Coordinates of C-alpha atoms and ligand atoms in Angstrom, one line a residue:
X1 CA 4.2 -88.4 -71.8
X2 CA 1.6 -85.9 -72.7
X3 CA 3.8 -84.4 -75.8
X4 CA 2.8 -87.1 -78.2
X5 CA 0.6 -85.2 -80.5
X6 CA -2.3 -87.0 -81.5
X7 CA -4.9 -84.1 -80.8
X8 CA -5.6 -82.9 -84.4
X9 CA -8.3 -83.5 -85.4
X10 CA -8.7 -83.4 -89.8
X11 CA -10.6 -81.3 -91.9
X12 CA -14.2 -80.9 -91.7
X13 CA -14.3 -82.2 -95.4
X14 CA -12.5 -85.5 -94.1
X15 CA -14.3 -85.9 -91.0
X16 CA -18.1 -85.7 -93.1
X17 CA -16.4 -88.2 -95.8
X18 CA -15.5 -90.5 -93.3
X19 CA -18.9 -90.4 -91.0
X20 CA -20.8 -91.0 -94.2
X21 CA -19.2 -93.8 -95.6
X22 CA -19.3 -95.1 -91.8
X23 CA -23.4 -94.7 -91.4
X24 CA -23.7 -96.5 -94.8
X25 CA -21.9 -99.4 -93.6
X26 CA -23.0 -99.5 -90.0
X27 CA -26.8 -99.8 -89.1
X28 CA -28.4 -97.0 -86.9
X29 CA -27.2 -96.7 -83.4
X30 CA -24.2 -98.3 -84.2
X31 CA -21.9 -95.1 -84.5
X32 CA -21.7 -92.1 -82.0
X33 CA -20.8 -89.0 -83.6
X34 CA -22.4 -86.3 -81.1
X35 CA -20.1 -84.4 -78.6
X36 CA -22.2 -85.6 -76.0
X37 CA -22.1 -89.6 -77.1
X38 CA -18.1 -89.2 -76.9
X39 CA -17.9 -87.9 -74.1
X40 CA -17.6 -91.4 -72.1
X41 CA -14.8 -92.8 -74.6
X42 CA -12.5 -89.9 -73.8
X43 CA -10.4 -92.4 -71.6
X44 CA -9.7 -95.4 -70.2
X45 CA -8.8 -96.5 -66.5
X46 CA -6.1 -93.6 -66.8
X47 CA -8.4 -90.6 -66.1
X48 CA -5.6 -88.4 -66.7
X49 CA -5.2 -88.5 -70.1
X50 CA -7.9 -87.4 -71.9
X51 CA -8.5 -87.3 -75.5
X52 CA -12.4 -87.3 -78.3
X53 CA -12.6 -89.9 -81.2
X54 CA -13.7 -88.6 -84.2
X55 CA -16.3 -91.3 -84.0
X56 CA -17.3 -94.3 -82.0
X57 CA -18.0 -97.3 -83.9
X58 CA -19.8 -100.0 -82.2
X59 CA -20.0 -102.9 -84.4
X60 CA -22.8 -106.5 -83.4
X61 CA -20.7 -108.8 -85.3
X62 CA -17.4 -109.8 -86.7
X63 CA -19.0 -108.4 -90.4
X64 CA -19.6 -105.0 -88.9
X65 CA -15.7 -104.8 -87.3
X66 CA -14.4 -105.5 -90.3
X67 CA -16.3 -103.2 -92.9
X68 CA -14.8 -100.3 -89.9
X69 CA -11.5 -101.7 -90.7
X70 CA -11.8 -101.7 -94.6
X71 CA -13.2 -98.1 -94.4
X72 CA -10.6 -96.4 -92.1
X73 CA -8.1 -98.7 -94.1
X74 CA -9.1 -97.0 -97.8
X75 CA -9.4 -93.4 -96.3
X76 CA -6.3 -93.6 -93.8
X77 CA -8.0 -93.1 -90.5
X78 CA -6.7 -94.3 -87.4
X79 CA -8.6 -97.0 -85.6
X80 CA -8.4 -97.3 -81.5
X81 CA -9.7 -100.7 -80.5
X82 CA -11.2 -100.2 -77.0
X83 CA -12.9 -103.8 -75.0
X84 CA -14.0 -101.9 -71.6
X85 CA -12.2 -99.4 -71.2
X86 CA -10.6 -100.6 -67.8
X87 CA -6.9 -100.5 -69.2
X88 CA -4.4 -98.4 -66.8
X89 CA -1.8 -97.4 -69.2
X90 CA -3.8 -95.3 -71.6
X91 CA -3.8 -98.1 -74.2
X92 CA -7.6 -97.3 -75.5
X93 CA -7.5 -94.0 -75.6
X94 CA -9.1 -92.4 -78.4
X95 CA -7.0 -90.8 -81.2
X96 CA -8.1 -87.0 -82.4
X97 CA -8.5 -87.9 -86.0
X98 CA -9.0 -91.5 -85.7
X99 CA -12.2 -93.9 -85.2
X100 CA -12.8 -95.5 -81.8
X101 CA -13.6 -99.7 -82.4
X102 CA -15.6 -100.3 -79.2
X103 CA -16.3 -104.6 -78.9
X104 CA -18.9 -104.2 -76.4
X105 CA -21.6 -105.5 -78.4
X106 CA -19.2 -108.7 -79.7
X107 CA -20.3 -110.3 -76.4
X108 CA -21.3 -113.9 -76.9
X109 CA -20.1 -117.3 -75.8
X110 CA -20.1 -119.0 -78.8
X111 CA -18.8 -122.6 -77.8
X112 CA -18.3 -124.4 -74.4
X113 CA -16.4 -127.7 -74.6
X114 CA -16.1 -129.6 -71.3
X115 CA -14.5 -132.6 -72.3
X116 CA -11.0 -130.5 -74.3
X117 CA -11.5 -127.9 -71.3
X118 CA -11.9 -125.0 -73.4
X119 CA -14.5 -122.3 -74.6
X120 CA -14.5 -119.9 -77.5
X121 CA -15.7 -116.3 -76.8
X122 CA -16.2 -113.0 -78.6
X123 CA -13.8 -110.2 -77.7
X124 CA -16.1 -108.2 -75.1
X125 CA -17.1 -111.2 -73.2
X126 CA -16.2 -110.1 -69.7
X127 CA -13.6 -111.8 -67.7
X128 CA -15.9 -113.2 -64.6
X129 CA -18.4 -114.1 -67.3
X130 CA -16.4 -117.1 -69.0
X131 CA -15.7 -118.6 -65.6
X132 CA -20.0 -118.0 -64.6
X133 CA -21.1 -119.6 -67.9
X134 CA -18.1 -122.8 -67.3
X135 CA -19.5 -123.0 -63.8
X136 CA -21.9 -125.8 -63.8
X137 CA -19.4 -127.7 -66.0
X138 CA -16.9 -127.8 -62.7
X139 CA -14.5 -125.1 -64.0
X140 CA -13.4 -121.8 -64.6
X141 CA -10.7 -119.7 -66.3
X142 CA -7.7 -118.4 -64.1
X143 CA -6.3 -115.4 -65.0
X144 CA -8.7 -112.9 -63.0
X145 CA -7.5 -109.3 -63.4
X146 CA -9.2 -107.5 -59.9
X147 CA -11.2 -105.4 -62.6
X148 CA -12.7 -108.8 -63.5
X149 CA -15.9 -108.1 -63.1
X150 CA -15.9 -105.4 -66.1
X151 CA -13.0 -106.0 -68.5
X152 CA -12.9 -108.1 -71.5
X153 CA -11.1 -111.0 -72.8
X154 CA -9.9 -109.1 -75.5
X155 CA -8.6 -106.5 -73.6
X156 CA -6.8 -109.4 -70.9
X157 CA -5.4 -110.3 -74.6
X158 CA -4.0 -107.4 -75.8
X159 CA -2.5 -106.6 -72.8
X160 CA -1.7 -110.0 -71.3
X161 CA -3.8 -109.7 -67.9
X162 CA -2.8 -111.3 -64.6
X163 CA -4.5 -111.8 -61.6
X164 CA -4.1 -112.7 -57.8
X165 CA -4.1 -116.3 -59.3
X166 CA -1.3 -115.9 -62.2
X167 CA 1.3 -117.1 -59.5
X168 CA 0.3 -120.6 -60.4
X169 CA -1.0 -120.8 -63.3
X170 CA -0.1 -117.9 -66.1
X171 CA -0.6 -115.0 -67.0
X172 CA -3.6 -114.9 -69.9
X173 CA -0.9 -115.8 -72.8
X174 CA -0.5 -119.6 -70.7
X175 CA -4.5 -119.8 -70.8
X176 CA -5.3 -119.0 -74.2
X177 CA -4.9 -121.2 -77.1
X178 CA -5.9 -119.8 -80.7
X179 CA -7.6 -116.2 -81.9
X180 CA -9.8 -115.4 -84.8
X181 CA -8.4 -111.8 -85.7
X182 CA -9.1 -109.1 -88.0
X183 CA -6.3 -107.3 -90.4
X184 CA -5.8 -103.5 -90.3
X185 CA -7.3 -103.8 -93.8
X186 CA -10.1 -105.9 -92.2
X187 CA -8.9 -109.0 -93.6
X188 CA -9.6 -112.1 -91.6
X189 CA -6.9 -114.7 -89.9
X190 CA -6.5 -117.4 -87.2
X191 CA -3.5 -117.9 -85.1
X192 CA -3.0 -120.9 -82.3
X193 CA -5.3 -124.3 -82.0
X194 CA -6.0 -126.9 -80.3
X195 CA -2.4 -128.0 -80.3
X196 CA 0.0 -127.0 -77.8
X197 CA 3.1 -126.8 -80.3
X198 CA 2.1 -125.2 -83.4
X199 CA 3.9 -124.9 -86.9
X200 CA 5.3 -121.7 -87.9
X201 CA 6.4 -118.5 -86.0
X202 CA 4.2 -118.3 -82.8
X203 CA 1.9 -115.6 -83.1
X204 CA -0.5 -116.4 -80.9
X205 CA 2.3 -115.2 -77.9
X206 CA 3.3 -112.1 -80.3
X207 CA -0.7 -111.1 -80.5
X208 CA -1.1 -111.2 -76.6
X209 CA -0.1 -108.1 -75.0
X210 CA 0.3 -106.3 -78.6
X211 CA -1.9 -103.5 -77.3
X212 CA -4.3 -102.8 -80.5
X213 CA -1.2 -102.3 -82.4
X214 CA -1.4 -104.9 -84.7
X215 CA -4.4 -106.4 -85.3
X216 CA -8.2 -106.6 -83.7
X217 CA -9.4 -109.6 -81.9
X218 CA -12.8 -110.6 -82.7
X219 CA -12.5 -114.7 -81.1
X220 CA -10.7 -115.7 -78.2
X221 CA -10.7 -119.3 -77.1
X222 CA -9.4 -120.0 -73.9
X223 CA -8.5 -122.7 -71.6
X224 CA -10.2 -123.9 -68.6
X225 CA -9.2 -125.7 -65.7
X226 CA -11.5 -127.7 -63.4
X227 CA -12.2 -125.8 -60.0
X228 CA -10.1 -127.3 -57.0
X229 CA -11.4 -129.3 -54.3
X230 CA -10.7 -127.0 -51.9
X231 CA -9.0 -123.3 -51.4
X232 CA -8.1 -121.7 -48.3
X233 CA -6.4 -118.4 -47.4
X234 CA -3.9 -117.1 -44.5
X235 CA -3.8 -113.6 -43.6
X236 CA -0.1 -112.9 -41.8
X237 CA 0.4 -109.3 -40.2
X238 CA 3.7 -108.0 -39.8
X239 CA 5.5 -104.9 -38.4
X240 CA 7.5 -104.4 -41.4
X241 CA 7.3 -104.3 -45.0
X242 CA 10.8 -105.6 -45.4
X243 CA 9.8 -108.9 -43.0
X244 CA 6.7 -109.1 -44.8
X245 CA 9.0 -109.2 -48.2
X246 CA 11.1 -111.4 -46.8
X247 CA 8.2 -114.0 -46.0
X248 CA 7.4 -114.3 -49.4
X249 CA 11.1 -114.9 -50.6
X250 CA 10.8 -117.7 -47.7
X251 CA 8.1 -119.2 -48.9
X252 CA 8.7 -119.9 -52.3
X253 CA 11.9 -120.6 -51.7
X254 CA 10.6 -123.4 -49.7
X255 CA 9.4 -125.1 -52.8
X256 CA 5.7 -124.1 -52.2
X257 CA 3.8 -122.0 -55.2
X258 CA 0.9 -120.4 -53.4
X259 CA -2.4 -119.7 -55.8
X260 CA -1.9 -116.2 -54.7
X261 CA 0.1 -114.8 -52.6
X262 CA -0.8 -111.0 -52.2
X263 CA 0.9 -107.9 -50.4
X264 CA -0.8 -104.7 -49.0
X265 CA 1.3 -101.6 -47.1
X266 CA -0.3 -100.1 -43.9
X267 CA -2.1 -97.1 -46.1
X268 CA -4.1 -99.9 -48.3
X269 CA -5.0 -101.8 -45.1
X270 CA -6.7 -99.2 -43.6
X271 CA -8.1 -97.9 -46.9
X272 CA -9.6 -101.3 -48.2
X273 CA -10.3 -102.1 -44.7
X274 CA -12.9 -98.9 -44.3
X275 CA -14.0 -99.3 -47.9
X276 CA -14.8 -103.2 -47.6
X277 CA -14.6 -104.0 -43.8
X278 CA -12.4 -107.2 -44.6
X279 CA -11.3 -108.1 -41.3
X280 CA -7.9 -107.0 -41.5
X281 CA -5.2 -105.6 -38.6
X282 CA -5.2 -102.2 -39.7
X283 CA -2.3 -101.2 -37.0
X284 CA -0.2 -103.9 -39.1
X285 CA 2.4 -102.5 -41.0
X286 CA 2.1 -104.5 -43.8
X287 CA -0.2 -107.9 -44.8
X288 CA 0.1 -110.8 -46.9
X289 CA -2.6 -113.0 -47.9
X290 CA -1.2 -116.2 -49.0
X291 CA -3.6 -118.6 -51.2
X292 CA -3.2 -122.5 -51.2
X293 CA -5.6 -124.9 -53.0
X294 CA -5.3 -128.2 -54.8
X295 CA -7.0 -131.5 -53.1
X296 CA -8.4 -131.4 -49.4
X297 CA -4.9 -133.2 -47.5
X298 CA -2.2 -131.3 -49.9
X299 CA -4.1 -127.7 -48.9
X300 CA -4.0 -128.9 -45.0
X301 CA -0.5 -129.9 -45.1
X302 CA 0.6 -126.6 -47.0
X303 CA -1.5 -124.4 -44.8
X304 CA 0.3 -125.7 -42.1
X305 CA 3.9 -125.2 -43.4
X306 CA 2.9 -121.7 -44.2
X307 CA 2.0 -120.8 -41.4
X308 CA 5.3 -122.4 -39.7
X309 CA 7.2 -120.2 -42.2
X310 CA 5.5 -117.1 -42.2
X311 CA 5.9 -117.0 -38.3
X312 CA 10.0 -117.9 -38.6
X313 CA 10.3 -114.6 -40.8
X314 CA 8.2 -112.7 -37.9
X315 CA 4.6 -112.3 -38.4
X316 CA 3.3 -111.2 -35.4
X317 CA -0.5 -112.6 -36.2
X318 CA -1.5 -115.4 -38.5
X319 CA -5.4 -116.3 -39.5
X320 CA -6.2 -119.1 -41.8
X321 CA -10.1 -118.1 -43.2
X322 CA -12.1 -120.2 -40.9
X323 CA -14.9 -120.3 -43.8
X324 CA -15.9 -119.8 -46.8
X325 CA -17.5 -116.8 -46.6
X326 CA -14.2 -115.0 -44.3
X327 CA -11.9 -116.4 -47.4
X328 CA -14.4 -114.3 -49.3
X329 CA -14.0 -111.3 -47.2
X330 CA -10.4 -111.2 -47.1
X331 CA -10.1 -111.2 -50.7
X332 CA -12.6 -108.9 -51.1
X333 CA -11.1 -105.9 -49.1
X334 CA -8.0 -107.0 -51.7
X335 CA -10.0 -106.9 -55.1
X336 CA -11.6 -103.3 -53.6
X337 CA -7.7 -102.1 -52.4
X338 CA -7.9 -99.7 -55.9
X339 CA -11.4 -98.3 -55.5
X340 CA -10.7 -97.9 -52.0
X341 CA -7.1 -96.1 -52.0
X342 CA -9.3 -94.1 -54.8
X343 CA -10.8 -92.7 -51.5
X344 CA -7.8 -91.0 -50.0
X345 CA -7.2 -88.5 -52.4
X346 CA -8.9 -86.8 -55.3
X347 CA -6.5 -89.3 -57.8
X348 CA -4.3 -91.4 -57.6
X349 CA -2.1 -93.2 -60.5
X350 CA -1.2 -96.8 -60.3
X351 CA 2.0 -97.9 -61.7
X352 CA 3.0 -100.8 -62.7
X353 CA 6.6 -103.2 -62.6
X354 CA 8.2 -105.8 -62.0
X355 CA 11.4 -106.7 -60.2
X356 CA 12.9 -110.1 -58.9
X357 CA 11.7 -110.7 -55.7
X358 CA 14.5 -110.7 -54.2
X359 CA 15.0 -107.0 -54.0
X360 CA 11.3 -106.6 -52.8
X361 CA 12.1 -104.6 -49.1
X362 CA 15.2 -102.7 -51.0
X363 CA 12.9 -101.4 -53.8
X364 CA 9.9 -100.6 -51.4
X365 CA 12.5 -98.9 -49.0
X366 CA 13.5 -96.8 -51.8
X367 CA 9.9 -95.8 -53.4
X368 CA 9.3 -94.7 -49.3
X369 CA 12.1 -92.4 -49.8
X370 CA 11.0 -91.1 -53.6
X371 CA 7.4 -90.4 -51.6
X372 CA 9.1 -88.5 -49.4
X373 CA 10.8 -86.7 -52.0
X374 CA 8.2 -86.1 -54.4
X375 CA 5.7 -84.9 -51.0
X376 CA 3.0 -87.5 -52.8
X377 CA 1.4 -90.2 -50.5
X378 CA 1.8 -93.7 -51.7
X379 CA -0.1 -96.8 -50.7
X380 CA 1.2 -100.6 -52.1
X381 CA -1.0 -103.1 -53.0
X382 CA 0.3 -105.4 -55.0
X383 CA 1.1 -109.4 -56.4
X384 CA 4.1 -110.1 -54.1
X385 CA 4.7 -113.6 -55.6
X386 CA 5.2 -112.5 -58.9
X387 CA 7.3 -109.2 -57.9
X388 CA 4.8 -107.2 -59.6
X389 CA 4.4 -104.0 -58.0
X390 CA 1.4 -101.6 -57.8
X391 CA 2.4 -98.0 -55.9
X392 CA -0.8 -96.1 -56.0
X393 CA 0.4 -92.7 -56.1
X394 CA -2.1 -90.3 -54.5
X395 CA -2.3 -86.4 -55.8
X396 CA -5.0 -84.0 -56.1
X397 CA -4.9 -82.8 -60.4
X398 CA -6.5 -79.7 -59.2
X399 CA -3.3 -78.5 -57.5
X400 CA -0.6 -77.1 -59.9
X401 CA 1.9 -79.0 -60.8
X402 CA 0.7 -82.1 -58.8
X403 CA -0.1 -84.2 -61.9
X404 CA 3.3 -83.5 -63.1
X405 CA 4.9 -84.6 -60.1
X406 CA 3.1 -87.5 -59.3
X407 CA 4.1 -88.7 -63.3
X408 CA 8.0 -87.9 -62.9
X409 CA 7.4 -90.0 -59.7
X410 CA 5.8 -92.9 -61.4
X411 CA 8.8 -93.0 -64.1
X412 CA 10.9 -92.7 -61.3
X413 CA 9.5 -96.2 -59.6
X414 CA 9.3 -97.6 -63.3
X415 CA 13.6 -97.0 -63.9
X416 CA 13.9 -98.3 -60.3
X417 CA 12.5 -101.5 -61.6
X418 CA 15.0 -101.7 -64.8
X419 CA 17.8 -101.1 -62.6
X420 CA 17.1 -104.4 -60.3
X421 CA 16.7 -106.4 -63.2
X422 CA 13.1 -106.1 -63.6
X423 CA 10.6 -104.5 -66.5
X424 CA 8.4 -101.8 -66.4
X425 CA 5.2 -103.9 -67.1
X426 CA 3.9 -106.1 -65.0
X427 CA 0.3 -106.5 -66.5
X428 CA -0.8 -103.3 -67.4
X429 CA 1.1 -102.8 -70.7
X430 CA 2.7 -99.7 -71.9
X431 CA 0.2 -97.5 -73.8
X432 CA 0.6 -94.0 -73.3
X433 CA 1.6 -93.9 -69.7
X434 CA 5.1 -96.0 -69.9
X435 CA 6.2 -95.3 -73.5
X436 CA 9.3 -93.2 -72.5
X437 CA 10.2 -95.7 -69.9
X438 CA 10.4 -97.8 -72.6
X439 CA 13.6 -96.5 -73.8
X440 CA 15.4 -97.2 -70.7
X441 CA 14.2 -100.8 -71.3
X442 CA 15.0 -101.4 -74.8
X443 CA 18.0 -100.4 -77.1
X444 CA 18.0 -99.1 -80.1
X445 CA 18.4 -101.9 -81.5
X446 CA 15.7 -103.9 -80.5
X447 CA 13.0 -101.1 -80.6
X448 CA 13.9 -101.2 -84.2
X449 CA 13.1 -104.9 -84.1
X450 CA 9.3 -103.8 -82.7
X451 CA 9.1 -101.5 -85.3
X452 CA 10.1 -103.9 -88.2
X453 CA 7.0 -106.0 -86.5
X454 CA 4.9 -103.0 -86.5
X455 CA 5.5 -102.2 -90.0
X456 CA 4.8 -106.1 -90.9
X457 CA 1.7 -106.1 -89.6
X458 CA 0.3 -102.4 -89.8
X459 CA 2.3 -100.8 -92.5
X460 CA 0.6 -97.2 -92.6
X461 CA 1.2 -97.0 -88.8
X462 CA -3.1 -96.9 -88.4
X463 CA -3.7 -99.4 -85.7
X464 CA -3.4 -97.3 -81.9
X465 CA -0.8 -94.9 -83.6
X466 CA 1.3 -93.6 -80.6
X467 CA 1.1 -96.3 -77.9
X468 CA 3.4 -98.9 -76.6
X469 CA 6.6 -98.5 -78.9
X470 CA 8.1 -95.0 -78.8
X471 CA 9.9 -93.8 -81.9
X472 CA 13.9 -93.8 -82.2
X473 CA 13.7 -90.4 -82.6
X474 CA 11.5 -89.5 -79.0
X475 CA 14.3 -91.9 -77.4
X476 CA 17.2 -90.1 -78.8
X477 CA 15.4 -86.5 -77.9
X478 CA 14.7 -88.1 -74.4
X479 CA 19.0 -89.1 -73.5
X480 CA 19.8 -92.5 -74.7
X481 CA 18.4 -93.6 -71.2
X482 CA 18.6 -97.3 -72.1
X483 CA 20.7 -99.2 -68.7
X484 CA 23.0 -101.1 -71.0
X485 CA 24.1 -97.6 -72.8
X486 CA 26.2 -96.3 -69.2
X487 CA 23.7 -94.0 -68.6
X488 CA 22.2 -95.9 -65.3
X489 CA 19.5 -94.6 -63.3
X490 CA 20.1 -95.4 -60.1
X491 CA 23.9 -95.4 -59.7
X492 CA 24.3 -96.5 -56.3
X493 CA 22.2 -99.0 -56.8
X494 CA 23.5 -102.7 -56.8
X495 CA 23.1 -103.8 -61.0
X496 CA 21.3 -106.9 -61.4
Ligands
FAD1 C1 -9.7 -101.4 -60.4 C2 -8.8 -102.0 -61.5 C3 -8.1 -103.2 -61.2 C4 -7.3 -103.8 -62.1 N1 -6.6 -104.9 -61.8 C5 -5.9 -105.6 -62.8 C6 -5.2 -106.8 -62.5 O1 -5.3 -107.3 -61.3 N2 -4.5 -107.4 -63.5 C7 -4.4 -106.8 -64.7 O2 -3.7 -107.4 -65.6 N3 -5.0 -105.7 -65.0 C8 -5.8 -105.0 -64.1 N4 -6.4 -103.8 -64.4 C9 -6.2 -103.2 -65.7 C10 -7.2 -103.7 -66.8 O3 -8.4 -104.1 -66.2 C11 -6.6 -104.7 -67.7 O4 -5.5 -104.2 -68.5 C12 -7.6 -105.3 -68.7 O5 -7.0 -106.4 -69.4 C13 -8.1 -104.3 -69.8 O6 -9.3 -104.9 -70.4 P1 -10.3 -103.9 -71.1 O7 -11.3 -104.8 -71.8 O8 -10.9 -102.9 -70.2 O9 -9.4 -103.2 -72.2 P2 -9.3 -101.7 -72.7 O10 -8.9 -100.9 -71.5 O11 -10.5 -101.3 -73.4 O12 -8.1 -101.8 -73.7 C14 -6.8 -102.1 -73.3 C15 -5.9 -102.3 -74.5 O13 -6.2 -103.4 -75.3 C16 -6.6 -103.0 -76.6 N5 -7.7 -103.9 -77.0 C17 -8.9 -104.0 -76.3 N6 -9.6 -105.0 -76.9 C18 -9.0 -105.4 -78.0 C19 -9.2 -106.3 -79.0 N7 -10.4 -107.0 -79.0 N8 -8.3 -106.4 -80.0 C20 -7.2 -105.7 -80.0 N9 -6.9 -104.8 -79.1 C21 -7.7 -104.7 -78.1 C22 -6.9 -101.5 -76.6 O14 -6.6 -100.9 -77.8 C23 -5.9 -101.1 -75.5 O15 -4.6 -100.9 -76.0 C24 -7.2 -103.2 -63.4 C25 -7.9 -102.1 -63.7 C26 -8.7 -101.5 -62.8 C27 -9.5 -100.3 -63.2

């Protein structure tokens, strides 16, 4: 992961061309060029990976973006779009030679309409903040990433956030209808409506989760949904992880889609329970906080059957929230579970898969035994309903070789996940972090087909140049990993 050389910075000569053309287009305090200014723009959520922008620019409008565009476009600088920096995979950060696009100050709500339940926002609006401003209207927007209260709609967009609530109702590409973007040459386009079939190919779903690759969002407008009468959450303990997994195949198999339904390992228990004193059974060896809302007698109804079911697959204490302010608390301590797990060790490095849940207990069984083998901690914290997995892996960077382990463990978890049948994003895109997992996803074949797309869109290769799509040439280098090509990870493994 860390070969992919895009430390070089250019020539002096280019870098002074290039900052002067930027201050004459820019207006003061709009572009950070001192060591000490770039400095907080070295990374994103994915402390490990470090990397300084040749500049910051921080553009106040939709003008201001795209005279940063034309001017990187006509000298052939690369351009980073960053929202708030929150992404896990490395997507934001900053290239050597390139100019970092922060949308930070492209924070306004420019449009609220109540009646076609939808609002139309600039990119660095923050998630929490479009469903604050929709409040008094009765609604809110669901997708809500735990990192809610700081990232940006433009970043949920380029990486297609989820959320605790994404169970039910979508990821962000099911609650977003049209965006107002900017070319890599700074021209500007609209893709989506008010429709919900659209003529023409349907780039509105190819923008979301393209990663700053191929174009910068400057408008987002998304859907809202009215608040439901009533939400209510039960907290099951169990003595397993494999009964807990097992309850969640039993309940949606029963027909029932939770609004969340949420599972934490023993080791994120007692973490988020210390770091946000949620009420949980912290001898438990696993939790699951299952989320039911809709109108007052469906909720009371459903609570009941889950409860019925999650005590048939063993749960040896179930709590429905008997307030408000408990259902707040118990999602609390799971909203803190990263922060808090953050505790336990100097780092720790969250993956990110998917897998069907069906193979929930084997693939947690088997990321126990990789712990073991790799001597790294791990805690689980993660979207159970959705099989979307979250191993925090814990390490200490300042130990030799720990960083590298902890990495060759996460790529590890990530092939376990293709070789169930599942992918090796869940949320969190690819970026940096997952790009050479991304050969055992894709074949040749249809990492050409990305490429072709690339090329389409971004010609010159200067939109996040390195991130998300990894060359043919790094795949062949790496072993032809893909699962289709024989070469299967995980041969005793049962093949989707
Ligand atoms: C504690 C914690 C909890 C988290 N929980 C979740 C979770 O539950 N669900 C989830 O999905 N994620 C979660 N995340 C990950 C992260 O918050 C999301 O990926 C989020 O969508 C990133 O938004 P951002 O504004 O911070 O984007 P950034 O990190 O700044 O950028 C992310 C990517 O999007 C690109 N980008 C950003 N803005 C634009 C734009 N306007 N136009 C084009 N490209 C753009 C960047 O180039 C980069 O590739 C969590 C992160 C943390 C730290």
């Amino acid at each position: 992961m860390s070969t992919v050389s895009l430390d070089t910075p250019p020539p002096a000569a280019d870098r002074a061309a290039l900052i002067a053309t930027l201050s004459h287009v820019l207006p003061a305090g709009a572009l950070l060029t001192d060591d000490e200014d770039l400095r907080p723009y070295e990374c994103d959520g994915l402390s490990a990976y470090r990397r300084t922008p040749l500049a910051v620019a921080l553009p106040a409008s939709v003008a201001e973006a795209q005279a940063v565009l034309r001017t990187c476009h006509a000298l052939g600088v690369p351009v980073v779009t960053r929202g708030a920096g929150t992404g896990l995979s490395g997507g934001a950060l900053p290239h050597a030679a390139g100019v970092l696009l922060s949308l930070t100050r492209l924070n306004r709500i420019l449009a609220i309409d109540p009646v076609n339940r939808t609002a139309r926002v600039e990119p660095g609006v923050r998630n929490l903040a479009i469903s604050q401003a929709v409040a008094p209207h009765g609604l809110y927007y669901a997708p809500d990433p735990s990192s809610q209260i700081a990232c940006s709609i433009g970043g949920n967009v380029a990486e297609n956030a989820g959320g605790v609530h994404c169970l039910k109702y979508g990821l962000t590409v099911h609650n977003i209808l049209g965006l107002e973007l900017l070319t890599v040459d700074g021209e500007r386009a609209r893709v989506g409506g008010q429709a919900l079939d659209g003529p023409g190919y349907d780039l509105l779903a190819l923008l979301t989760g393209s990663e700053g690759m191929l174009a910068v969002i400057v408008e987002v407008t998304v859907k809202l949904l009215p608040r439901p009468e009533r939400a209510q959450v039960v907290l099951a303990a169990f003595d397993s992880v494999t009964a807990a997994g097992a309850a969640v195949a039993g309940i949606i198999g029963a027909g029932i889609v939770p609004a969340g339904l949420e599972l934490m390992d023993n080791l994120a228990i007692r973490a988020a329970e210390d770091y946000a004193q949620a009420g949980y059974p912290v001898d438990a060896a696993a939790i699951l906080l299952c989320e039911l809302d809709g109108v007052n007698e469906e909720v009371s109804e459903q609570i009941l059957r889950v409860r019925e079911l999650l005590r048939r697959h063993g749960a040896s204490a179930v709590r429905t929230a008997r307030d408000e302010a408990e259902r707040a608390r118990f999602w609390a301590g799971r909203k803190a579970a990263f922060p808090a797990v953050g505790r336990l060790a100097p780092d720790y490095y969250c993956m990110d898969g998917t897998i069907p849940r069906a193979r929930l207990a084997e693939v947690l069984e088997r990321i126990t035994a990789l712990s073991a083998d790799y001597g790294l901690a791990v805690a689980n914290v993660f979207h159970a309903g959705d099989g979307n997995l979250h191993p925090l892996i814990l390490y200490d960077a300042n130990r030799p070789g720990e960083l590298k382990r902890a990495e060759e463990f996460g790529g590890r978890i990530l092939e376990l996940c293709v070789a169930v049948g599942g992918t090796i994003t869940g949320e969190h895109g690819v970026g940096m972090e997952k790009i050479d997992q991304m050969c055992v996803q894709f074949a040749t074949a249809e990492l050409a087909q990305f490429h072709a797309i690339k090329h389409a869109f971004d010609p010159r290769g200067l939109l996040n140049p390195g991130k998300a799509v990894p060359t043919l040439h790094r795949c062949a280098e790496l072993g032809a990993m893909h699962v289709h090509g024989g070469n299967l990870p995980f041969p005793d493994l049962e093949r989707f």
